[in-house]
């Protein structure tokens, strides 16, 4: 397989399972790739060029550990320059400091707590034209997809090699129609019976934060139309 700085990490892992350990050897910041779910979320989006910036490495470092695995490097393409970045959306160009609400969830995740309720609360507090800047160690792709369906625009960028700033902009059309689940046990039993032959079951009780949230959102993203998701969780997921 011929690779350049634009090659997706997911393509490397499909071509050679040994590529995982080779990449992880370059920086402790790549240890997240050991987790299957985070690997799926991160590797499908990140190119060698992007991953090198996240880990404080260079594309050449990747080529050095991947060539012994049989990968062929096209250095003419690799040295052509920085990989093109997605243009900044209009809301980022017109943003004033007073429009931005910051939320750093890294301490919450490091304490093995789920920050989603806090994130959701901050998003609900946004007025039209305001932005939530979420600070994290990885790009929250499921959250971007979820809020995107509710009309929120987003933009992510890597800061200082390994910190993601993700901006969520509330336009006039954006809204969050979420409500606290209500109903009796009889209602719940009736729902379970209704979807008896159309239910996907997942158990997230053993997962560390933020994997329960990511696992549930990923499962919802791939849930067939008209099917239900049954979740075994240690707490009530409100998203």
mmCIF file of C-alpha atoms in Angstrom:
data_model
loop_
_atom_site.group_PDB
_atom_site.id
_atom_site.type_symbol
_atom_site.label_atom_id
_atom_site.label_comp_id
_atom_site.label_asym_id
_atom_site.label_seq_id
_atom_site.Cartn_x
_atom_site.Cartn_y
_atom_site.Cartn_z
ATOM 1 C CA UNK A 1 0.000 0.000 0.000
ATOM 2 C CA UNK A 2 1.314 3.437 -0.970
ATOM 3 C CA UNK A 3 0.874 6.095 1.706
ATOM 4 C CA UNK A 4 1.202 9.870 2.023
ATOM 5 C CA UNK A 5 0.493 12.385 4.766
ATOM 6 C CA UNK A 6 -3.124 12.358 3.543
ATOM 7 C CA UNK A 7 -3.592 8.618 4.215
ATOM 8 C CA UNK A 8 -6.228 7.899 6.868
ATOM 9 C CA UNK A 9 -5.119 6.053 10.006
ATOM 10 C CA UNK A 10 -8.074 3.696 9.505
ATOM 11 C CA UNK A 11 -6.655 2.658 6.125
ATOM 12 C CA UNK A 12 -3.299 1.843 7.736
ATOM 13 C CA UNK A 13 -4.947 -0.334 10.378
ATOM 14 C CA UNK A 14 -7.019 -2.184 7.782
ATOM 15 C CA UNK A 15 -3.915 -2.899 5.720
ATOM 16 C CA UNK A 16 -1.738 -4.051 8.619
ATOM 17 C CA UNK A 17 -2.840 -4.802 12.210
ATOM 18 C CA UNK A 18 0.793 -4.255 13.264
ATOM 19 C CA UNK A 19 0.441 -0.595 12.324
ATOM 20 C CA UNK A 20 -1.427 0.031 15.590
ATOM 21 C CA UNK A 21 1.541 -0.717 17.849
ATOM 22 C CA UNK A 22 3.903 1.036 15.459
ATOM 23 C CA UNK A 23 1.872 4.235 15.702
ATOM 24 C CA UNK A 24 1.419 3.991 19.477
ATOM 25 C CA UNK A 25 5.203 3.666 19.865
ATOM 26 C CA UNK A 26 5.598 7.210 18.556
ATOM 27 C CA UNK A 27 3.809 9.004 21.408
ATOM 28 C CA UNK A 28 1.812 8.288 24.595
ATOM 29 C CA UNK A 29 -0.900 10.509 23.118
ATOM 30 C CA UNK A 30 -1.745 7.690 20.710
ATOM 31 C CA UNK A 31 -2.581 5.253 23.532
ATOM 32 C CA UNK A 32 -6.257 6.147 23.054
ATOM 33 C CA UNK A 33 -6.111 4.082 19.868
ATOM 34 C CA UNK A 34 -5.976 0.932 22.004
ATOM 35 C CA UNK A 35 -9.632 1.450 22.869
ATOM 36 C CA UNK A 36 -11.726 -0.036 20.024
ATOM 37 C CA UNK A 37 -14.430 2.628 20.128
ATOM 38 C CA UNK A 38 -12.086 5.597 20.337
ATOM 39 C CA UNK A 39 -9.981 3.977 17.612
ATOM 40 C CA UNK A 40 -13.026 3.744 15.380
ATOM 41 C CA UNK A 41 -13.977 7.364 16.013
ATOM 42 C CA UNK A 42 -10.497 8.834 15.715
ATOM 43 C CA UNK A 43 -8.904 6.682 13.007
ATOM 44 C CA UNK A 44 -11.752 7.167 10.562
ATOM 45 C CA UNK A 45 -11.225 10.950 10.578
ATOM 46 C CA UNK A 46 -7.507 11.443 11.197
ATOM 47 C CA UNK A 47 -4.880 11.395 8.472
ATOM 48 C CA UNK A 48 -1.166 10.834 9.071
ATOM 49 C CA UNK A 49 -0.664 14.586 8.820
ATOM 50 C CA UNK A 50 -3.381 15.324 11.366
ATOM 51 C CA UNK A 51 -2.238 12.578 13.735
ATOM 52 C CA UNK A 52 1.342 13.821 13.582
ATOM 53 C CA UNK A 53 0.231 17.268 14.776
ATOM 54 C CA UNK A 54 -1.848 15.769 17.585
ATOM 55 C CA UNK A 55 1.095 13.731 18.860
ATOM 56 C CA UNK A 56 3.774 16.354 18.342
ATOM 57 C CA UNK A 57 5.456 14.249 15.650
ATOM 58 C CA UNK A 58 6.022 14.626 11.910
ATOM 59 C CA UNK A 59 4.703 12.590 8.965
ATOM 60 C CA UNK A 60 8.265 11.377 8.471
ATOM 61 C CA UNK A 61 8.164 9.769 11.940
ATOM 62 C CA UNK A 62 5.122 7.797 10.819
ATOM 63 C CA UNK A 63 6.788 6.775 7.577
ATOM 64 C CA UNK A 64 9.845 5.560 9.482
ATOM 65 C CA UNK A 65 7.867 3.067 11.601
ATOM 66 C CA UNK A 66 5.456 2.069 8.831
ATOM 67 C CA UNK A 67 7.944 1.304 6.058
ATOM 68 C CA UNK A 68 9.259 -1.850 7.821
ATOM 69 C CA UNK A 69 5.669 -3.142 7.763
ATOM 70 C CA UNK A 70 5.609 -3.052 3.973
ATOM 71 C CA UNK A 71 4.081 0.363 3.364
ATOM 72 C CA UNK A 72 5.474 2.316 0.406
ATOM 73 C CA UNK A 73 5.858 6.049 1.014
ATOM 74 C CA UNK A 74 5.155 8.584 -1.717
ATOM 75 C CA UNK A 75 7.374 11.358 -0.387
ATOM 76 C CA UNK A 76 6.771 13.614 -3.375
ATOM 77 C CA UNK A 77 3.167 13.945 -2.248
ATOM 78 C CA UNK A 78 4.133 13.989 1.428
ATOM 79 C CA UNK A 79 6.465 16.968 1.043
ATOM 80 C CA UNK A 80 4.119 19.020 -1.084
ATOM 81 C CA UNK A 81 3.053 20.968 2.010
ATOM 82 C CA UNK A 82 0.569 20.949 4.829
ATOM 83 C CA UNK A 83 -2.588 18.978 4.178
ATOM 84 C CA UNK A 84 -5.473 21.263 3.236
ATOM 85 C CA UNK A 85 -7.648 22.309 6.124
ATOM 86 C CA UNK A 86 -11.400 22.605 6.004
ATOM 87 C CA UNK A 87 -12.257 26.291 5.563
ATOM 88 C CA UNK A 88 -13.315 28.026 8.753
ATOM 89 C CA UNK A 89 -17.093 28.509 8.809
ATOM 90 C CA UNK A 90 -18.541 31.992 8.615
ATOM 91 C CA UNK A 91 -19.571 32.050 12.274
ATOM 92 C CA UNK A 92 -15.915 31.656 13.318
ATOM 93 C CA UNK A 93 -14.835 34.652 11.247
ATOM 94 C CA UNK A 94 -17.431 36.927 12.838
ATOM 95 C CA UNK A 95 -17.073 35.699 16.423
ATOM 96 C CA UNK A 96 -16.635 38.192 19.271
ATOM 97 C CA UNK A 97 -15.132 37.135 22.649
ATOM 98 C CA UNK A 98 -18.354 37.922 24.515
ATOM 99 C CA UNK A 99 -20.215 35.370 22.375
ATOM 100 C CA UNK A 100 -18.063 32.458 23.580
ATOM 101 C CA UNK A 101 -18.809 30.220 26.578
ATOM 102 C CA UNK A 102 -15.882 27.934 27.527
ATOM 103 C CA UNK A 103 -16.178 24.435 28.985
ATOM 104 C CA UNK A 104 -13.080 22.321 29.707
ATOM 105 C CA UNK A 105 -14.205 18.730 30.329
ATOM 106 C CA UNK A 106 -10.733 17.199 30.741
ATOM 107 C CA UNK A 107 -10.740 17.373 34.581
ATOM 108 C CA UNK A 108 -14.191 15.751 34.634
ATOM 109 C CA UNK A 109 -13.098 12.869 32.417
ATOM 110 C CA UNK A 110 -9.881 12.433 34.405
ATOM 111 C CA UNK A 111 -12.051 12.004 37.517
ATOM 112 C CA UNK A 112 -13.918 9.190 35.710
ATOM 113 C CA UNK A 113 -17.137 11.199 35.560
ATOM 114 C CA UNK A 114 -19.471 11.708 32.618
ATOM 115 C CA UNK A 115 -19.547 15.362 31.467
ATOM 116 C CA UNK A 116 -22.467 14.980 29.100
ATOM 117 C CA UNK A 117 -25.151 16.408 31.411
ATOM 118 C CA UNK A 118 -22.958 19.449 32.002
ATOM 119 C CA UNK A 119 -22.323 19.854 28.266
ATOM 120 C CA UNK A 120 -26.022 19.540 27.526
ATOM 121 C CA UNK A 121 -26.846 22.113 30.196
ATOM 122 C CA UNK A 122 -24.344 24.588 28.757
ATOM 123 C CA UNK A 123 -25.704 24.059 25.249
ATOM 124 C CA UNK A 124 -29.269 24.674 26.444
ATOM 125 C CA UNK A 125 -28.152 27.938 28.084
ATOM 126 C CA UNK A 126 -26.773 29.318 24.813
ATOM 127 C CA UNK A 127 -28.638 32.251 23.336
ATOM 128 C CA UNK A 128 -28.967 32.657 19.586
ATOM 129 C CA UNK A 129 -25.621 33.764 18.181
ATOM 130 C CA UNK A 130 -23.580 32.384 21.093
ATOM 131 C CA UNK A 131 -20.951 29.652 20.922
ATOM 132 C CA UNK A 132 -19.876 26.902 23.302
ATOM 133 C CA UNK A 133 -16.149 26.164 23.055
ATOM 134 C CA UNK A 134 -15.626 22.613 24.311
ATOM 135 C CA UNK A 135 -12.063 21.753 25.355
ATOM 136 C CA UNK A 136 -11.118 18.080 25.310
ATOM 137 C CA UNK A 137 -8.372 15.574 24.486
ATOM 138 C CA UNK A 138 -10.208 14.220 21.445
ATOM 139 C CA UNK A 139 -12.674 15.385 18.827
ATOM 140 C CA UNK A 140 -16.214 14.610 20.094
ATOM 141 C CA UNK A 141 -17.491 13.292 16.765
ATOM 142 C CA UNK A 142 -20.747 11.711 18.070
ATOM 143 C CA UNK A 143 -21.607 14.946 19.889
ATOM 144 C CA UNK A 144 -20.900 16.937 16.722
ATOM 145 C CA UNK A 145 -23.228 14.643 14.788
ATOM 146 C CA UNK A 146 -25.924 14.789 17.467
ATOM 147 C CA UNK A 147 -25.965 18.576 17.776
ATOM 148 C CA UNK A 148 -25.629 18.949 14.016
ATOM 149 C CA UNK A 149 -28.985 17.214 13.635
ATOM 150 C CA UNK A 150 -30.456 19.876 15.933
ATOM 151 C CA UNK A 151 -29.176 22.718 13.757
ATOM 152 C CA UNK A 152 -25.931 23.582 15.579
ATOM 153 C CA UNK A 153 -22.919 24.448 13.435
ATOM 154 C CA UNK A 154 -19.518 23.215 14.641
ATOM 155 C CA UNK A 155 -15.802 23.630 14.021
ATOM 156 C CA UNK A 156 -12.876 21.699 15.533
ATOM 157 C CA UNK A 157 -9.198 22.557 15.666
ATOM 158 C CA UNK A 158 -6.120 21.092 17.337
ATOM 159 C CA UNK A 159 -4.382 23.367 19.853
ATOM 160 C CA UNK A 160 -0.876 22.771 21.241
ATOM 161 C CA UNK A 161 -0.495 19.405 19.533
ATOM 162 C CA UNK A 162 -3.031 17.386 21.506
ATOM 163 C CA UNK A 163 -5.931 19.513 22.751
ATOM 164 C CA UNK A 164 -9.112 19.823 20.724
ATOM 165 C CA UNK A 165 -11.203 22.975 20.768
ATOM 166 C CA UNK A 166 -14.655 22.268 19.343
ATOM 167 C CA UNK A 167 -16.959 25.216 18.776
ATOM 168 C CA UNK A 168 -20.752 24.804 18.726
ATOM 169 C CA UNK A 169 -22.669 27.754 17.281
ATOM 170 C CA UNK A 170 -26.351 28.282 18.036
ATOM 171 C CA UNK A 171 -28.122 29.790 15.055
ATOM 172 C CA UNK A 172 -31.740 30.927 15.061
ATOM 173 C CA UNK A 173 -32.866 27.478 13.893
ATOM 174 C CA UNK A 174 -30.881 25.437 16.428
ATOM 175 C CA UNK A 175 -32.725 23.852 19.336
ATOM 176 C CA UNK A 176 -32.515 20.926 21.742
ATOM 177 C CA UNK A 177 -35.875 19.174 22.093
ATOM 178 C CA UNK A 178 -34.672 16.947 24.908
ATOM 179 C CA UNK A 179 -36.818 16.299 27.976
ATOM 180 C CA UNK A 180 -36.317 14.272 31.113
ATOM 181 C CA UNK A 181 -37.687 10.747 30.547
ATOM 182 C CA UNK A 182 -41.059 10.207 32.214
ATOM 183 C CA UNK A 183 -43.390 7.276 32.643
ATOM 184 C CA UNK A 184 -44.187 4.336 34.867
ATOM 185 C CA UNK A 185 -42.678 0.874 34.932
ATOM 186 C CA UNK A 186 -45.792 -0.329 33.114
ATOM 187 C CA UNK A 187 -45.067 2.120 30.282
ATOM 188 C CA UNK A 188 -41.498 0.853 30.091
ATOM 189 C CA UNK A 189 -42.560 -2.795 30.003
ATOM 190 C CA UNK A 190 -45.038 -1.989 27.242
ATOM 191 C CA UNK A 191 -42.315 -0.314 25.205
ATOM 192 C CA UNK A 192 -39.988 -3.284 25.641
ATOM 193 C CA UNK A 193 -42.743 -5.595 24.443
ATOM 194 C CA UNK A 194 -43.545 -3.320 21.508
ATOM 195 C CA UNK A 195 -39.977 -3.559 20.188
ATOM 196 C CA UNK A 196 -39.360 -7.163 21.264
ATOM 197 C CA UNK A 197 -38.131 -8.304 17.853
ATOM 198 C CA UNK A 198 -36.583 -4.958 16.885
ATOM 199 C CA UNK A 199 -34.220 -4.273 19.775
ATOM 200 C CA UNK A 200 -30.451 -3.831 19.883
ATOM 201 C CA UNK A 201 -28.961 -4.333 23.359
ATOM 202 C CA UNK A 202 -25.680 -2.890 24.638
ATOM 203 C CA UNK A 203 -24.086 -2.983 28.100
ATOM 204 C CA UNK A 204 -21.963 0.039 29.051
ATOM 205 C CA UNK A 205 -21.774 -0.535 32.820
ATOM 206 C CA UNK A 206 -18.160 -1.711 32.661
ATOM 207 C CA UNK A 207 -16.896 1.188 30.535
ATOM 208 C CA UNK A 208 -14.901 4.165 31.796
ATOM 209 C CA UNK A 209 -15.984 7.700 30.966
ATOM 210 C CA UNK A 210 -16.609 8.955 28.331
ATOM 211 C CA UNK A 211 -17.044 5.580 26.632
ATOM 212 C CA UNK A 212 -20.658 4.981 27.789
ATOM 213 C CA UNK A 213 -21.783 8.161 26.057
ATOM 214 C CA UNK A 214 -19.715 7.487 22.934
ATOM 215 C CA UNK A 215 -20.884 3.875 22.727
ATOM 216 C CA UNK A 216 -24.550 4.840 23.029
ATOM 217 C CA UNK A 217 -24.292 7.656 20.489
ATOM 218 C CA UNK A 218 -22.447 5.409 18.055
ATOM 219 C CA UNK A 219 -25.092 2.688 18.454
ATOM 220 C CA UNK A 220 -27.878 5.219 17.863
ATOM 221 C CA UNK A 221 -26.128 6.462 14.737
ATOM 222 C CA UNK A 222 -26.276 2.951 13.238
ATOM 223 C CA UNK A 223 -29.663 1.896 14.625
ATOM 224 C CA UNK A 224 -32.084 0.799 11.858
ATOM 225 C CA UNK A 225 -35.235 2.838 11.341
ATOM 226 C CA UNK A 226 -38.063 1.658 13.584
ATOM 227 C CA UNK A 227 -35.757 -0.194 16.006
ATOM 228 C CA UNK A 228 -35.093 0.455 19.706
ATOM 229 C CA UNK A 229 -31.831 0.587 21.650
ATOM 230 C CA UNK A 230 -31.834 -1.136 25.065
ATOM 231 C CA UNK A 231 -28.992 0.106 27.288
ATOM 232 C CA UNK A 232 -27.689 -1.434 30.513
ATOM 233 C CA UNK A 233 -26.178 1.573 32.296
ATOM 234 C CA UNK A 234 -25.168 2.571 35.823
ATOM 235 C CA UNK A 235 -27.132 5.825 35.474
ATOM 236 C CA UNK A 236 -29.930 7.304 33.363
ATOM 237 C CA UNK A 237 -28.513 8.614 30.060
ATOM 238 C CA UNK A 238 -30.386 11.820 29.211
ATOM 239 C CA UNK A 239 -28.949 12.444 25.769
#
